[in-house]
Structure formats: C-alpha cells, structure tokens
mmCIF file of C-alpha atoms in Angstrom:
data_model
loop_
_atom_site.group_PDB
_atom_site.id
_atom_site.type_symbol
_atom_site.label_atom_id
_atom_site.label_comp_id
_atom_site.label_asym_id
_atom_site.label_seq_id
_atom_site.Cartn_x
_atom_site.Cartn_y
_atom_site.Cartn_z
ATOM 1 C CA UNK A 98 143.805 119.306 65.994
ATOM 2 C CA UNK A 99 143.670 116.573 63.662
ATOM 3 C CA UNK A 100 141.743 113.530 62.428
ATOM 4 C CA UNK A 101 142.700 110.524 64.573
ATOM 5 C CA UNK A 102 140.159 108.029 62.838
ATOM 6 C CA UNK A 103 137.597 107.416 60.272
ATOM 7 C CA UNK A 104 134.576 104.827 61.226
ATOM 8 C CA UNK A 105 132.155 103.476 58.536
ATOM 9 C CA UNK A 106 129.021 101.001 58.805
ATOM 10 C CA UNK A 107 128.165 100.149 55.705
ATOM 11 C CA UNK A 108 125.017 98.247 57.014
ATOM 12 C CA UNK A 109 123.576 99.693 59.999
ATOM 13 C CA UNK A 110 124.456 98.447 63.433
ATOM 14 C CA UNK A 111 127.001 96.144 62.332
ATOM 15 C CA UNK A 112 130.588 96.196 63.030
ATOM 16 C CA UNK A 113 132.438 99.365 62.359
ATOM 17 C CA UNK A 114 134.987 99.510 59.904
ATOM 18 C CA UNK A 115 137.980 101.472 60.021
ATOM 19 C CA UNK A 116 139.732 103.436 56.846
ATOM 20 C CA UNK A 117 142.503 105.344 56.366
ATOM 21 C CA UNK A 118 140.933 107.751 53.884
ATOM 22 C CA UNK A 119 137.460 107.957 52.908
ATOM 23 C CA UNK A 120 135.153 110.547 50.515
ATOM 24 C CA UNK A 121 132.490 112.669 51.997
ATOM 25 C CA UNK A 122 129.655 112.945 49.929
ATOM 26 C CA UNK A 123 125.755 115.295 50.368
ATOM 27 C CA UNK A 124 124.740 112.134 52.010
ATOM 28 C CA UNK A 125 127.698 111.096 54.152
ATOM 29 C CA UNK A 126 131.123 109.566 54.021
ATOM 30 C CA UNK A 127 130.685 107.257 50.791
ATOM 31 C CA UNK A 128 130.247 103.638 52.312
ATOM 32 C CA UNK A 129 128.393 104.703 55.818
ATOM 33 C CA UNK A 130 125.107 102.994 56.656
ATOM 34 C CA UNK A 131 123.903 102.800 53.246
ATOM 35 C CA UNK A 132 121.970 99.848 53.748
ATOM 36 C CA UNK A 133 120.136 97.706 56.781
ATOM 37 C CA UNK A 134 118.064 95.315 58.145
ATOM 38 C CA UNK A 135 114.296 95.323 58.247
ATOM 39 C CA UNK A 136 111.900 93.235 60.147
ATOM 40 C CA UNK A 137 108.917 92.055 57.714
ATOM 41 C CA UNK A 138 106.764 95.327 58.223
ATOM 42 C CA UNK A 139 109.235 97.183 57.167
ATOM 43 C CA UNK A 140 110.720 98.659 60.384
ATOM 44 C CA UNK A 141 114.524 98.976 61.042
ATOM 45 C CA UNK A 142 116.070 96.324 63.066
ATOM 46 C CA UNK A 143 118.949 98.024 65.305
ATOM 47 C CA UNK A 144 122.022 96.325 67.840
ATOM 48 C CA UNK A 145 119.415 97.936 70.300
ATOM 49 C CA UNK A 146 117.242 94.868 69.443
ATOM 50 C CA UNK A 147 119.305 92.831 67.894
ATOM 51 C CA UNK A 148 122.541 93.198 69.368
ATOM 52 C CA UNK A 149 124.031 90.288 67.147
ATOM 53 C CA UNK A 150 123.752 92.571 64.387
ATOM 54 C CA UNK A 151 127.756 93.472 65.789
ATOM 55 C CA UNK A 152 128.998 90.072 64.682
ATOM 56 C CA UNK A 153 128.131 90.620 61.238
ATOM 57 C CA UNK A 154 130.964 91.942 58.995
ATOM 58 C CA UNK A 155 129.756 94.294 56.427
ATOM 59 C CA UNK A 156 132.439 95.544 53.660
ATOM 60 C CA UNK A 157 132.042 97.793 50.678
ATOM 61 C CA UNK A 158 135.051 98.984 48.243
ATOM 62 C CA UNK A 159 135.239 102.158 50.536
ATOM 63 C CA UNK A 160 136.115 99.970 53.300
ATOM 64 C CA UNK A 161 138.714 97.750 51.471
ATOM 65 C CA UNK A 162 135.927 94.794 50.184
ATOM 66 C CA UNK A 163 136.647 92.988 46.717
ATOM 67 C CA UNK A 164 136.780 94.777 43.552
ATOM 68 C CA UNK A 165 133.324 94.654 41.581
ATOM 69 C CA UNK A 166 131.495 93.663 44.982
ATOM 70 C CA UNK A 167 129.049 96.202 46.036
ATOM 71 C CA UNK A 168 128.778 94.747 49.462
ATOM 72 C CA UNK A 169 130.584 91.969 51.003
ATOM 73 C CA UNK A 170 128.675 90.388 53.936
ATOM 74 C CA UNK A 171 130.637 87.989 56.673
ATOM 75 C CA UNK A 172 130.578 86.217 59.657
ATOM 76 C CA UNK A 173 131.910 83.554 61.801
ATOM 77 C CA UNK A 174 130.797 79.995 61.061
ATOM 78 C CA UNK A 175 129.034 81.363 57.716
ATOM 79 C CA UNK A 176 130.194 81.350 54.081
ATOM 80 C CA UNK A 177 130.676 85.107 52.757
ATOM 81 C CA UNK A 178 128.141 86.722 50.698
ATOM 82 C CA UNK A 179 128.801 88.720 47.896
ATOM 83 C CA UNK A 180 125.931 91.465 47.038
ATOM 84 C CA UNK A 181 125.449 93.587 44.355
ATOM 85 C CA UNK A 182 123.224 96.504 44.736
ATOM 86 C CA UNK A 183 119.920 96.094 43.138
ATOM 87 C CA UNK A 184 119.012 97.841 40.087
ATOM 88 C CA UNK A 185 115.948 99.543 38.785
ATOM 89 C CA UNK A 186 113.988 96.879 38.014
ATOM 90 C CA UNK A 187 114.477 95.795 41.845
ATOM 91 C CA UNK A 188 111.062 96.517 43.814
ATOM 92 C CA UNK A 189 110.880 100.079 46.237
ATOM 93 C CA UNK A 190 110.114 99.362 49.344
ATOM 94 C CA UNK A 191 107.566 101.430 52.277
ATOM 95 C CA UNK A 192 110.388 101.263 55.172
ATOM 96 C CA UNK A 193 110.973 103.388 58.831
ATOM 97 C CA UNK A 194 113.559 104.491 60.010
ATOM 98 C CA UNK A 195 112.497 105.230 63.643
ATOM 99 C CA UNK A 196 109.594 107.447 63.031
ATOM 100 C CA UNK A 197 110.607 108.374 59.842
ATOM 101 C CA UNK A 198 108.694 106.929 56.630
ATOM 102 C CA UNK A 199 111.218 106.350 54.117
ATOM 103 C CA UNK A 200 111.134 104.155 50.912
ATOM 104 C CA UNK A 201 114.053 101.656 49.778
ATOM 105 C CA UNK A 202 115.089 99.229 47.194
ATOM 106 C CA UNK A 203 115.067 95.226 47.882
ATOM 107 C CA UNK A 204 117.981 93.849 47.755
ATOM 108 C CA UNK A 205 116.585 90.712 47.016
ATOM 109 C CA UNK A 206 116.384 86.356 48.011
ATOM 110 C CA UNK A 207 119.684 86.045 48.645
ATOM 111 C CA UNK A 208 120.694 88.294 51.041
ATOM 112 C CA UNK A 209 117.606 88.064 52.915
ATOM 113 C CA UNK A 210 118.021 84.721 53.304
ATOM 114 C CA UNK A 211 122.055 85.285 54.452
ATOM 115 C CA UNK A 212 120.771 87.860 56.826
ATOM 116 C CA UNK A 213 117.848 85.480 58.560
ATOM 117 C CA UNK A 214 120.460 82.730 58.912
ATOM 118 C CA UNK A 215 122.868 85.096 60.508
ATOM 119 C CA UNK A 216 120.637 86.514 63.239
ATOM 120 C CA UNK A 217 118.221 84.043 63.505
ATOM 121 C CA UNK A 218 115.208 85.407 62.522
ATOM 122 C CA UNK A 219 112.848 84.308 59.109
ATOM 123 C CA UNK A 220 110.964 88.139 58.904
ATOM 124 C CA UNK A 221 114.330 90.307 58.260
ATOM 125 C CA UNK A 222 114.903 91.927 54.594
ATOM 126 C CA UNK A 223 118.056 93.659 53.199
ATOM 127 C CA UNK A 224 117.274 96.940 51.905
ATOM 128 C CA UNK A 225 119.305 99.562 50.037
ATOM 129 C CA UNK A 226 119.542 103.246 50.154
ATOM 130 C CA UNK A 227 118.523 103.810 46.326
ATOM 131 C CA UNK A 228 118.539 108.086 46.322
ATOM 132 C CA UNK A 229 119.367 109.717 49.844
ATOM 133 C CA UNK A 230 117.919 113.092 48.255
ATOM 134 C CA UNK A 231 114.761 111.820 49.011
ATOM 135 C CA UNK A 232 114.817 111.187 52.642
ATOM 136 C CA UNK A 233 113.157 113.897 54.440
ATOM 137 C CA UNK A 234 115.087 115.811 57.517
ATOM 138 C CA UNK A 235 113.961 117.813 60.345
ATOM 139 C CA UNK A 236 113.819 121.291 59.497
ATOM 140 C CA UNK A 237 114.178 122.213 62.541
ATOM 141 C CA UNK A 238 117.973 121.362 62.093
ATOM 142 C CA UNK A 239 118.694 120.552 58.223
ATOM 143 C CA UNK A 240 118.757 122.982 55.642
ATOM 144 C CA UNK A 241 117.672 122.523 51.766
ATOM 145 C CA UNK A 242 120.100 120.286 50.389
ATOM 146 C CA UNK A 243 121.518 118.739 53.695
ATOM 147 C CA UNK A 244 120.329 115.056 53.502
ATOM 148 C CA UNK A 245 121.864 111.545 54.678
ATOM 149 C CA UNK A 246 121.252 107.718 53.701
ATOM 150 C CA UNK A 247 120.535 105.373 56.517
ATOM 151 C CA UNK A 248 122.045 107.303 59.321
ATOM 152 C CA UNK A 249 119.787 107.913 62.563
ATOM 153 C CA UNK A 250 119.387 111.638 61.868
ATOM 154 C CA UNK A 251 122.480 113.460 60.362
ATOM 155 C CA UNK A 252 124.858 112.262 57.429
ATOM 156 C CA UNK A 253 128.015 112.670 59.410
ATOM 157 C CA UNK A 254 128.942 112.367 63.111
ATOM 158 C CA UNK A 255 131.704 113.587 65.323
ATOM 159 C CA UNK A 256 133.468 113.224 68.843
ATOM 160 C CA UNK A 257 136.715 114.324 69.979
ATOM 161 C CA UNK A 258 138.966 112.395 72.049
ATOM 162 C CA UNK A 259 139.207 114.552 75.101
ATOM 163 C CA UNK A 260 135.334 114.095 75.089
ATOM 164 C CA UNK A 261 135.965 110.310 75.097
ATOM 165 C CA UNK A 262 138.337 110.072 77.691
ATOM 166 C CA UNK A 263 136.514 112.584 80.137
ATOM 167 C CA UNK A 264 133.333 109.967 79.661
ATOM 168 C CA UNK A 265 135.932 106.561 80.064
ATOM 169 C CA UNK A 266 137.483 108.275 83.259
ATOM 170 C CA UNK A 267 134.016 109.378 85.118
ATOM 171 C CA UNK A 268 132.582 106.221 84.035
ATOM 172 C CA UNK A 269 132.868 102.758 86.526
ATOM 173 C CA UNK A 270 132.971 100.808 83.789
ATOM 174 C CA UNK A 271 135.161 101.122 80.576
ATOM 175 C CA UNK A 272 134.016 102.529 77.982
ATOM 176 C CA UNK A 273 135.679 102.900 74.540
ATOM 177 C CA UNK A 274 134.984 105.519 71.965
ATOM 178 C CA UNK A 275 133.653 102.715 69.804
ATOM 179 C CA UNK A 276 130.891 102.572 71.764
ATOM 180 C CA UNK A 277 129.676 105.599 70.212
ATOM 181 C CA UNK A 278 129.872 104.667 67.098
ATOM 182 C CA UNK A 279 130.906 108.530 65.563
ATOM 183 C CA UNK A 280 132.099 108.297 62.056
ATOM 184 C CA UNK A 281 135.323 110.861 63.103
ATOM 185 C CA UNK A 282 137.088 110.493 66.122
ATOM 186 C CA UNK A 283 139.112 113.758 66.398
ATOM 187 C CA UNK A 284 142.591 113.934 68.014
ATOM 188 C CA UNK A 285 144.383 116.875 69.731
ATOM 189 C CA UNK A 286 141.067 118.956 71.099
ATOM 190 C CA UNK A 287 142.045 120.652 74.202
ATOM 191 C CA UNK A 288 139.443 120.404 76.431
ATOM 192 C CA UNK A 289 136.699 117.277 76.869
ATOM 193 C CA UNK A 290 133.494 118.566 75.334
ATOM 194 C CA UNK A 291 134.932 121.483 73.241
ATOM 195 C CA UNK A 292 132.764 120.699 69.897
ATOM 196 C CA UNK A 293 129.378 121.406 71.768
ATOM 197 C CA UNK A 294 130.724 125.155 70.759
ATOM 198 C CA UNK A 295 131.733 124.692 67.226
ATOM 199 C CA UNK A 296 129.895 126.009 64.496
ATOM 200 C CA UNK A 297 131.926 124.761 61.281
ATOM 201 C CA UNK A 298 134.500 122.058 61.174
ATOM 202 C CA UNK A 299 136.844 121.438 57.975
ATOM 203 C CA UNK A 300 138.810 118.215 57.075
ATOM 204 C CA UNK A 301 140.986 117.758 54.277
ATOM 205 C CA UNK A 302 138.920 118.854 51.491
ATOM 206 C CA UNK A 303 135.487 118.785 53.164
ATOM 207 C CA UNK A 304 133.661 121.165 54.961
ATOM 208 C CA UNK A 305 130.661 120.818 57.496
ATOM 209 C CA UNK A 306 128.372 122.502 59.623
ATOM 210 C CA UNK A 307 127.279 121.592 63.073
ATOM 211 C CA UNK A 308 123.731 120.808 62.793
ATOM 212 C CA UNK A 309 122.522 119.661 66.647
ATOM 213 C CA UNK A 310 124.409 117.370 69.704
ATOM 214 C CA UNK A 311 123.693 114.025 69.732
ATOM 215 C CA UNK A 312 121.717 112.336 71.845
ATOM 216 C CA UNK A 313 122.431 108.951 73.056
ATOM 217 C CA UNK A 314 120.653 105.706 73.605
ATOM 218 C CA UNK A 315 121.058 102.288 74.818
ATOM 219 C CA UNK A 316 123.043 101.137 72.098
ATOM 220 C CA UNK A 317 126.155 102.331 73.376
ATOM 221 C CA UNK A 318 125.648 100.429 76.734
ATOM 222 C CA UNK A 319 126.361 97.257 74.740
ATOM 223 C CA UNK A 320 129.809 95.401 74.364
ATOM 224 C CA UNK A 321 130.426 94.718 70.827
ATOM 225 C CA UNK A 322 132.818 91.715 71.414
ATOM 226 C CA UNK A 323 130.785 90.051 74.248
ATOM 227 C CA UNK A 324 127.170 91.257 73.141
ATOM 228 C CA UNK A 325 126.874 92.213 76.951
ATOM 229 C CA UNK A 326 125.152 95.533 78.603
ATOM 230 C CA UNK A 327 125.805 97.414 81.582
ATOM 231 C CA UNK A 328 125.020 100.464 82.756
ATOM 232 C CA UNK A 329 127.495 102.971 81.237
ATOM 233 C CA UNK A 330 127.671 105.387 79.423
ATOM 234 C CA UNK A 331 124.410 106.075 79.819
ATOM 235 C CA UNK A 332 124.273 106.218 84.153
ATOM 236 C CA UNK A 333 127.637 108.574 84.043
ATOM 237 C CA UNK A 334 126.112 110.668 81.348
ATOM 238 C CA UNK A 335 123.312 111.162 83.282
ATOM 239 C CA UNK A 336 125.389 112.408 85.954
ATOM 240 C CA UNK A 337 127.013 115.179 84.181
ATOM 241 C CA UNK A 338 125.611 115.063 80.927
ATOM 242 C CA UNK A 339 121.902 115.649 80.899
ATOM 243 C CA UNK A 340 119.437 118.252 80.387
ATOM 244 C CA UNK A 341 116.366 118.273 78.163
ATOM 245 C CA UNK A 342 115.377 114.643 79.747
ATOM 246 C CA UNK A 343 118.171 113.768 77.902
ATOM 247 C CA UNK A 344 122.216 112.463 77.973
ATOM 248 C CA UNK A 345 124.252 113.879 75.228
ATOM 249 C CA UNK A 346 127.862 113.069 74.031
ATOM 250 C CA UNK A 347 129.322 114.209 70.288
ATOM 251 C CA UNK A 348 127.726 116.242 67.447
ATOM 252 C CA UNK A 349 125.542 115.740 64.545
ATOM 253 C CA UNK A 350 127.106 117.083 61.071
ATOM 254 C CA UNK A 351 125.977 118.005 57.789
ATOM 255 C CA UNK A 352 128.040 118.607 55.199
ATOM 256 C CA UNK A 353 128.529 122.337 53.480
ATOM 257 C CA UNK A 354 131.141 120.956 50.774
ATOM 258 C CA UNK A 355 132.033 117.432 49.996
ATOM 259 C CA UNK A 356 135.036 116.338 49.209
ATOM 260 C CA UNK A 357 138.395 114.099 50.520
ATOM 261 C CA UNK A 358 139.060 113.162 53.782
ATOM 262 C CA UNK A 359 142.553 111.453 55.634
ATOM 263 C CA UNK A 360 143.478 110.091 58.987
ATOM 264 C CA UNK A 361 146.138 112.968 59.817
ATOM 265 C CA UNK A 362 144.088 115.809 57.943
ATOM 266 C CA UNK A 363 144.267 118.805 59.818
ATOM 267 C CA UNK A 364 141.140 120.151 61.493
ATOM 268 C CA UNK A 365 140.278 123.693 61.896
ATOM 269 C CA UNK A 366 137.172 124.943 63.620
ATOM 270 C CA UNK A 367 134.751 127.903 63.844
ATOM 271 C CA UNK A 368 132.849 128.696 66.722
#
C-alpha cells in the first residue's frame, strides 16, 4: 500500500489543494483548514450552506502560495488577496464550530470584506486558528494531547481507493473521491472498505491512530465544478453503508507522532 494523494483546505470548504509532500503536525497536516468563514454570530459557514465557498481558491506556503504570504485568497473575476495571519494584538473571537464553542483570532477588514464580495453576503468574517491546543475533543474518541484546528472532528482524515471505487461503481451517479474531501487518499488497499479494521496507520515519518469512521453529510452530494446536488453518495451509502441512523465512508485520524509525509510513502497498517 502506498500514499496515492495528499488533499489540503487551508480555509474550510473551499477548494482542495493538492501537494506532493506535506508535514503532519498535533493538529493536522500543516496548511489543512486552519482558517474559515463565519456568519456575523459567529457560526461556521460550510459548502453545505454556501456551496460557492468551492470557487474560492485558498493557498498557503504548504500548498505552493507566495513566499512571505500567510494565505493567498483567489477567485475568478476577483483580484487576489494576500493575508497575513493576525497577530496578538488582533481581537479573539467567541466562534462554533457545529456544536462546538471554540474561540478564534480576527483576521481583520480586509479579508472580511474580500470574503463578503466573493460569496455575496455582508455578515461573513475571516477567522484564524490562533492555538489548536485549545480546542476541546470528544473524549469519547480523543485522547490527552490529540487535538485538531478547524477540522469537523479529527485532525487528519483517510480513505482508500478500493473504498472509493466500490462507492463510484454502486453509485448511479459518479462520484469522485474528491467528493469526500479526505486529506489522504490511499493507493494499493486490497479490498473496498479495509481501513474500518485498522487500528494504526504509518506514513513516511508519521504515525496515527484510528480514532472513529466518519460519518458523512450532504456536502459530498455537491459538484464542486458545477455547484450542483444530487442524490449520491449519500442514497447508495444508505444502501449498503448505514447503521447507527447513519452512512459512513473513510476514517477519522489522530496523530501518535508527527512528522513528514510523501505521495509514494509506503503505508503499513495495524489492525
């Protein structure tokens, strides 16, 4: 087995961006979902509302953006915008994530004002992950020590590409592994589904444990290039992919040592 592809968001929900080698840090790959969009109470804004949040371009240096530029922001029709990430003096901010109370640092006039102009809307904020240690996880499946930035629930996340394919071929409708939005698409596995049963997983020089499946919402129903929803994944998941109420497709990870990580890396396993 071996690691066919690394995905990062840098802001959440917008348009995935591929690297060829990336670092894995406590709170993630380096780069991944460490900042996002806010409506003016302070509640995430997600594709699932906003699905126009996929045309925006979001870049950091971990993904290739311009030297000194902590986050590059870009999309059709609009004039870049080049962000730095706030410092100290920058005001925290109450913000959820979901249900989860969280607080965040402003990013400030600028970018909010970028943002609004981008998807249309005069309430939305650009926040920034200031210290990840301080996000509180579910017990019930993260350890001391195990936290993540912006992510929906764990730091890292994982499919393999049997488990892809099975899903494309049951499915009426295509549907690419992009769709789920996994941060590493593994190549080689043997059999669709085969990481419900790991335990451990290691990648180059990082190391991480299996903390739950993931469930999956209407997000993934959505075409990223047309903005358009259909049914699928979620109807043929429901056919052979559901218990607990429930559809389920890849796995949540957290990560046990950080370290470097490669397109081509080997991947061993523990079950």
């Amino acid at each position: 087995m071996h690691l066919a592809a690394i995905n990062l968001h840098p802001v959440k929900s917008t348009a995935i961006r591929p690297v060829e080698e990336a670092y894995v840090g406590r709170a993630g790959i380096v780069g991944d979902r460490e900042w996002m969009v806010v409506d003016g109470s302070g509640k995430l804004v997600t594709a699932r509302e906003m699905r126009e949040l996929f045309t925006v371009v979001a870049d950091t240096p971990a993904t290739g953006g311009p030297d000194g530029v902590d986050l590059l922001l870009s999309r059709a029709g609009m004039d870049p915008l080049e962000v730095s990430a706030p410092g100290e003096e920058a005001p925290m901010v109450d913000v959820r994530l979901f249900e989860k109370a969280l607080t965040a640092r402003a990013v400030g006039d600028a970018a909010d004002a970028w943002v609004r102009k981008a998807l249309g809307r005069d309430d939305l904020r650009l926040m920034w992950c200031a210290d990840p240690a301080k996000r509180p996880m579910n017990p019930a499946k993260y350890r001391p020590g195990e936290y993540a930035s912006f992510h929906d629930s764990s730091p890292v996340s994982l499919i393999s590409d049997a488990s892809a394919a099975q899903i494309d071929e049951w499915a009426d409708d295509d549907v690419p592994v992009g769709r789920f939005r996994a941060n590493l698409l593994i190549g080689g596995v043997a059999a669709a589904f085969a990481e419900d049963d790991w335990k451990e997983v290691a990648i180059g020089g990082a190391r991480f444990r299996v903390a739950a499946p993931i469930d999956r919402c209407v997000m993934t129903t959505i075409d990223p290039e047309t903005l358009t929803s259909g049914k699928d994944p979620l109807r043929t998941l429901a056919v052979h992919r559901k218990w607990d109420g429930k559809v389920w497709a890849a796995i949540h990870l957290a990560v046990v040592h950080p370290g470097e990580i490669a397109v081509g890396d080997e991947v061993v396993v523990s079950e």
